[in-house]
Amino acid sequence: MARVLDRLERTPLAELMAEAAALRDAGHGRVLSYSRKVFIPLTKLCRDVCHYCTFAEKSRAGRGAYLTPDEVLAIARAGAKAGCTEALFTLGDKPELRWRQAREALAELGHASTIEYLVAMCDLVLRETGLLPHANPGVMDRAELLALRDVTASQGIMLESTSERLCAPGGVHHGSPDKHPAIRLEVLNKAGAARIPFTTGILIGIGETRAERLDALRAIAESHARYGHVQEVIIQNFRAKPRTKRAEAPEPDLDDLLWTIASARIILGARANIQAPPNLSPGTYPSLIAAGINDWGGISPVTPDHVNPEAPWPAIANLAEHTARMGKVLVQRLPAYPAYLRAPRDWFAPRIATALLRASDAAGFARGDDWSPGALTPPRLPAPLLTATDARLAALVERAAQGERLEAPAIETLFAARDADQAHVMQAADRLRQAVAGDTVRYVVNRNINYTNICTYRCSFCAFSKGKTHEALRGPAYDLDHAEITRRAKEAWARGATEVCLQGGIHPDYTGATYEAICRAIKQAVPGMHIHAFSALEIHQGARTLGLSLSAFLTRLRDAGLGTLPGTAAEILDDEIRAIICPDKVNTAEWQAVMRAAHSLGLRSTATIMFGHVEAPVHWARHLLVLRDLQAQTGGFTEFVPLPFVHMEAPMYLRGLARRGPSFREALLMHSIARLVLHPHFNNIQTSWVKMGPKGAAMALQAGANDLGGTLMNESISRAAGTEHGQEFPPEAMESRILSIGRQPMQRSTTYGAVARERERASRYAEPLAPMVQTAPRKRVLLAGD
């Protein structure tokens, strides 16, 4: 450490800061995070007597020793109303060991200790407000850490210093038994062993030497190397306060603070989260950023900093502007950092993991908007604060626009785009759309026919399929007979449709002959109707039941009238995710095999992605590359369709295992990045008005998409999952929406050909749909040709 100290002290501060900033940029890009919090000082009594502290107060008659549950809830509710996601509980260390008033108050509240009461209050806030608690109660044993783990998203203890000198007479920690370095390091290590995301840090300017600061940082680094649990390290500068023993002590100057921040970054590495509280160094934000921080800590729009009441929080909007001037984007995070949300069941109690997932985006930050797929009204996109696009991102965008195949890490970089970078990606995608597809927005007049919702598979994202007698969610089980299927096809033809799209559950009595018979029945009833039917799962299952190869079975379906295949059942083409959401479904290779076989027979298909549940941007990148590479081989995909996960009734969401769909930012970026990454192999990017909503779909059409999909007439799968719309988007309404963004509408066929005028006329003068008959389940007797 002496050698490290010598290097750090010999290096000019400007060079040290540049080295630290480069490390920070390598680990965190342009993001500078903060947590929107409410500060709950559960008790200001403490058994310690730190010489610089004004938070801890002496017991006084007439003043409550603890906030009451009602007082706690009032603060938390004010925070929730102000958009906070974190409830920060800060309190004195074990005051009942020193103060009789604390013991009596705890007895009256019905608790044996401060920690026990803290656990109860964290639970109360979590249940009543949804805020995620972060607790800083001081020294804890393993049992106390575990009790808090059940009700908190994270915990923390400031190491402050490893200097034992500070605990000796005359030192700032003399008389404070809980500030002994060995005791605090033991808590840090026990938290790691208990798999608790943990905050710690050092306090500079309290009498320690620079060598002792580095020793404390080394100790933190060693603990994290062993357990991986140190989620952030705070570099906090001492502020002299009146009525303390250090009221006249000098404060560390700015250069000393910057040196310590830069040194911490160099010691802890690129991916470490290093924080400096902005309210303790007002007017120095550019310097703090330049020194290597990537987080501002918790900032409250509701409560003061009770530890430093003389230092008001900056306004979040003002902080965002200052951050942008340094080329960074202020991004709200949760009390637990994104890295820990990648394995939520490893790091959090189940109820906490659920709450975090539901509050997070795919990167693990706070969602940023309240939109979910299926909602009617999209959020407004905030105006960018950054004045320039990141040069590396701009180069990736240009390479993609030129048709170059990007690798997965580069695609992940595009998905991380925010603020001006996001705008750049979307604008580039829209320019590429204009160059490839022009200003015409196409759509197909079609009808969805979901022939059965009985399914033997148990995909955890699906709210549509049911067992034979299950009547929960969106209605009872059904199994349409040929009469009802053909009636719907005839009605669709009369209303101007050129396509029927057929999908359903994997009925235990269905065989490949069932699918073949459906095609023949439709073609016999409506010879001119294009049949767009059967996902890769149905094809795989149908071929297996007949003992045929994929090509042989697809040939039979083609001869029976099948025209194209929907690219559904793709979900996420990464077997790591498929093992979680659909373990018994076709795997990635099997899905590709079906599509490759279909394309080789002249049967074209769409391609899809269902995103926003348990996967991460790396899985999106891999999925897009699977599609790009397959399309480069076969050329058989007609379009790519992003399908945001509709969470409301999805089993894995109801069990607390999934996010609530992508954020609106992520949904738009998927369309934009698909346009870029799949170029030049895909000409058409479709947006789903069912998932995005008509207004959201219009925004996607201005971010790289060029197709609005089908009018549908009936749609059951998204409706079953909870979307607010999805039955029909008739040509007049669809064209009105297209014209509203300055584009030209055009009806198309399934394979992007022209549509006869007779079909167009029929679509514009359609009669209302007759009531549907959902044929009750029945035992099927399969005869030859059925």
XYZ file of C-alpha atoms in Angstrom, residues 152-429:
278
model
C -34.926 -4.234 2.901
C -33.518 -3.867 -0.577
C -30.080 -3.034 0.810
C -28.280 -2.183 4.011
C -25.182 -0.273 4.943
C -22.611 0.822 7.465
C -19.979 3.482 6.917
C -16.588 1.993 7.669
C -15.371 5.593 7.997
C -11.785 4.628 8.787
C -9.583 1.694 9.705
C -7.459 3.908 11.947
C -7.453 2.646 15.514
C -5.796 5.926 16.517
C -9.144 7.632 16.102
C -10.580 5.442 18.880
C -7.866 6.445 21.372
C -8.243 9.383 23.803
C -8.353 12.583 21.793
C -9.583 10.793 18.665
C -12.977 11.487 17.126
C -14.216 7.986 17.936
C -13.042 7.853 21.533
C -16.006 6.772 23.660
C -17.822 5.257 20.693
C -17.578 1.471 21.012
C -19.375 0.829 17.724
C -16.783 2.798 15.721
C -13.918 0.404 16.306
C -12.647 -0.558 12.835
C -12.508 -4.302 13.526
C -16.133 -4.329 14.649
C -17.337 -2.459 11.581
C -15.296 -4.620 9.224
C -16.820 -7.677 10.851
C -20.303 -6.316 10.035
C -19.204 -5.676 6.451
C -17.989 -9.248 6.077
C -21.035 -10.770 7.769
C -23.252 -8.851 5.353
C -21.287 -10.340 2.484
C -21.661 -13.853 3.836
C -25.414 -13.229 4.150
C -25.635 -12.087 0.491
C -26.827 -8.572 1.274
C -26.129 -5.708 -1.170
C -24.228 -3.384 1.124
C -23.258 0.267 1.183
C -20.130 1.464 2.922
C -17.611 4.267 2.641
C -15.038 6.449 4.285
C -15.261 9.788 6.040
C -12.314 12.038 5.266
C -10.970 14.943 7.293
C -11.537 13.503 10.775
C -7.891 13.134 11.703
C -6.895 10.229 9.494
C -3.894 10.209 7.165
C -4.026 9.578 3.457
C -2.333 6.238 4.030
C -5.123 5.313 6.445
C -7.734 6.275 3.848
C -6.134 3.948 1.342
C -5.971 1.201 3.953
C -9.724 1.552 4.507
C -10.346 1.384 0.769
C -8.131 -1.691 0.575
C -10.148 -3.372 3.325
C -13.387 -2.616 1.475
C -11.928 -3.958 -1.766
C -10.840 -7.183 -0.058
C -14.271 -7.752 1.458
C -15.950 -7.171 -1.893
C -13.476 -9.450 -3.674
C -14.494 -12.222 -1.275
C -18.276 -11.735 -1.294
C -19.190 -9.422 -4.200
C -21.627 -7.492 -2.010
C -20.264 -3.940 -1.719
C -22.718 -2.129 -3.948
C -21.347 1.368 -3.417
C -18.535 3.210 -1.670
C -19.249 6.705 -0.403
C -16.448 9.234 -0.188
C -17.847 11.672 2.338
C -16.057 14.837 3.314
C -16.201 16.016 6.923
C -18.216 19.191 7.510
C -17.560 21.106 10.735
C -20.712 21.643 12.766
C -21.390 23.937 15.686
C -21.880 22.461 19.136
C -19.482 19.595 18.422
C -15.911 18.990 19.608
C -14.701 19.496 16.036
C -16.620 22.692 15.426
C -13.377 24.555 14.734
C -11.555 21.736 12.936
C -10.494 22.411 9.343
C -12.505 20.729 6.606
C -10.753 18.855 3.795
C -10.278 21.125 0.812
C -11.618 20.321 -2.644
C -8.306 18.987 -3.967
C -8.083 16.572 -1.047
C -11.611 15.325 -1.749
C -10.892 14.954 -5.462
C -7.647 13.088 -4.739
C -9.519 10.663 -2.505
C -12.302 10.070 -5.043
C -9.804 9.459 -7.834
C -7.727 7.171 -5.615
C -10.824 5.212 -4.657
C -11.704 4.703 -8.308
C -8.210 3.498 -9.141
C -8.119 1.115 -6.172
C -11.675 -0.211 -6.476
C -11.801 -0.456 -10.255
C -13.936 0.479 -13.235
C -17.157 -1.244 -12.213
C -17.222 -0.069 -8.604
C -19.964 2.394 -7.688
C -18.332 5.447 -6.139
C -20.465 8.189 -4.685
C -19.885 11.686 -3.373
C -22.846 13.459 -1.750
C -23.575 16.556 -3.865
C -25.082 18.555 -0.998
C -21.760 18.471 0.877
C -19.862 20.070 -2.010
C -22.171 22.548 -3.723
C -20.792 24.299 -6.755
C -18.199 21.606 -7.412
C -20.244 19.100 -9.417
C -18.046 19.198 -12.545
C -14.953 18.483 -10.462
C -16.574 15.586 -8.616
C -17.612 14.027 -11.920
C -14.171 14.595 -13.392
C -12.625 12.797 -10.405
C -14.420 9.542 -11.200
C -17.733 9.272 -9.340
C -20.645 7.504 -11.024
C -23.337 8.115 -8.411
C -24.742 11.070 -6.492
C -26.342 8.969 -3.765
C -29.780 9.431 -2.359
C -31.521 12.747 -2.974
C -34.821 13.632 -1.396
C -37.435 15.991 -2.800
C -39.290 15.707 0.520
C -37.007 15.450 3.558
C -33.752 17.155 4.577
C -30.431 15.430 5.090
C -30.848 14.818 8.816
C -27.149 13.944 9.181
C -26.078 17.217 7.529
C -29.104 19.485 7.988
C -27.095 22.557 7.075
C -26.548 21.165 3.564
C -29.750 21.168 1.449
C -30.208 18.661 -1.329
C -29.828 20.019 -4.848
C -32.968 20.102 -6.977
C -32.958 16.978 -9.113
C -33.661 18.910 -12.321
C -30.758 21.236 -11.568
C -28.468 18.295 -10.831
C -29.487 16.686 -14.127
C -28.490 19.851 -16.003
C -25.107 20.048 -14.263
C -24.535 16.355 -14.933
C -25.378 16.806 -18.620
C -22.896 19.650 -18.943
C -20.213 17.107 -18.079
C -21.452 14.742 -20.781
C -23.288 12.420 -18.397
C -26.925 11.352 -18.084
C -28.592 11.445 -14.685
C -30.459 8.140 -14.259
C -32.614 7.169 -11.315
C -31.684 3.885 -9.687
C -33.243 1.805 -6.951
C -31.834 1.268 -3.419
C -30.128 -1.844 -4.784
C -27.736 -1.318 -7.683
C -28.404 -2.845 -11.122
C -25.765 -5.583 -10.871
C -27.690 -7.263 -8.054
C -30.939 -7.310 -9.992
C -29.334 -9.603 -12.553
C -29.661 -12.423 -10.026
C -32.474 -11.203 -7.770
C -33.198 -14.539 -6.106
C -29.559 -14.811 -5.026
C -29.413 -11.403 -3.357
C -32.874 -10.612 -2.020
C -35.699 -12.117 -0.042
C -38.512 -13.184 -2.405
C -40.855 -10.270 -1.672
C -38.004 -7.783 -2.089
C -36.892 -9.401 -5.345
C -40.440 -9.095 -6.648
C -40.711 -5.437 -5.665
C -37.362 -4.632 -7.265
C -38.198 -6.440 -10.506
C -41.494 -4.612 -10.794
C -39.799 -1.260 -10.255
C -36.856 -1.835 -12.598
C -36.053 -1.675 -16.274
C -34.035 -4.296 -18.146
C -30.732 -2.718 -17.095
C -31.712 -2.731 -13.412
C -32.335 1.004 -13.043
C -35.665 2.512 -12.026
C -38.156 2.180 -14.886
C -38.339 5.898 -15.598
C -41.992 5.860 -16.615
C -45.253 4.246 -15.498
C -46.130 2.908 -18.945
C -46.612 -0.788 -19.520
C -47.470 -2.600 -22.753
C -51.187 -2.594 -23.380
C -51.697 0.866 -21.878
C -53.606 3.363 -23.977
C -51.446 6.457 -23.480
C -47.657 6.497 -23.880
C -45.508 8.861 -21.819
C -43.991 11.973 -23.316
C -40.359 11.651 -24.253
C -38.272 14.140 -22.246
C -36.203 16.635 -24.175
C -32.520 15.621 -24.253
C -30.178 17.536 -21.963
C -26.938 16.339 -23.530
C -25.638 18.554 -26.300
C -23.618 15.895 -28.102
C -23.912 12.233 -28.984
C -21.363 9.786 -27.640
C -18.749 9.284 -30.357
C -18.472 5.524 -29.850
C -22.223 5.070 -30.059
C -22.451 7.250 -33.159
C -19.777 5.115 -34.828
C -21.712 1.920 -34.010
C -24.885 3.406 -35.437
C -23.088 4.374 -38.645
C -21.590 0.908 -39.024
C -25.006 -0.693 -38.576
C -26.617 1.700 -41.038
C -23.990 0.665 -43.585
C -25.072 -2.964 -43.169
C -22.194 -4.164 -41.004
C -22.938 -7.008 -38.589
C -22.437 -5.751 -35.042
C -21.458 -8.122 -32.266
C -23.567 -8.555 -29.131
C -21.583 -6.157 -26.876
C -21.955 -3.401 -29.460
C -25.697 -4.000 -29.660
C -25.878 -3.845 -25.861
C -24.254 -0.426 -26.082
C -27.059 0.719 -28.384
C -29.693 -0.551 -25.954
C -28.030 1.461 -23.180
C -28.615 4.706 -25.084
C -30.366 7.458 -23.144
C -31.084 11.127 -23.603
C -29.356 12.513 -26.722
C -27.868 9.108 -27.501
C -31.341 7.573 -27.549
C -32.559 10.372 -29.807
C -29.605 9.744 -32.132
C -30.374 6.022 -32.389
C -34.050 6.681 -33.077
C -33.359 9.376 -35.658
C -30.788 7.228 -37.447
C -33.238 4.323 -37.515
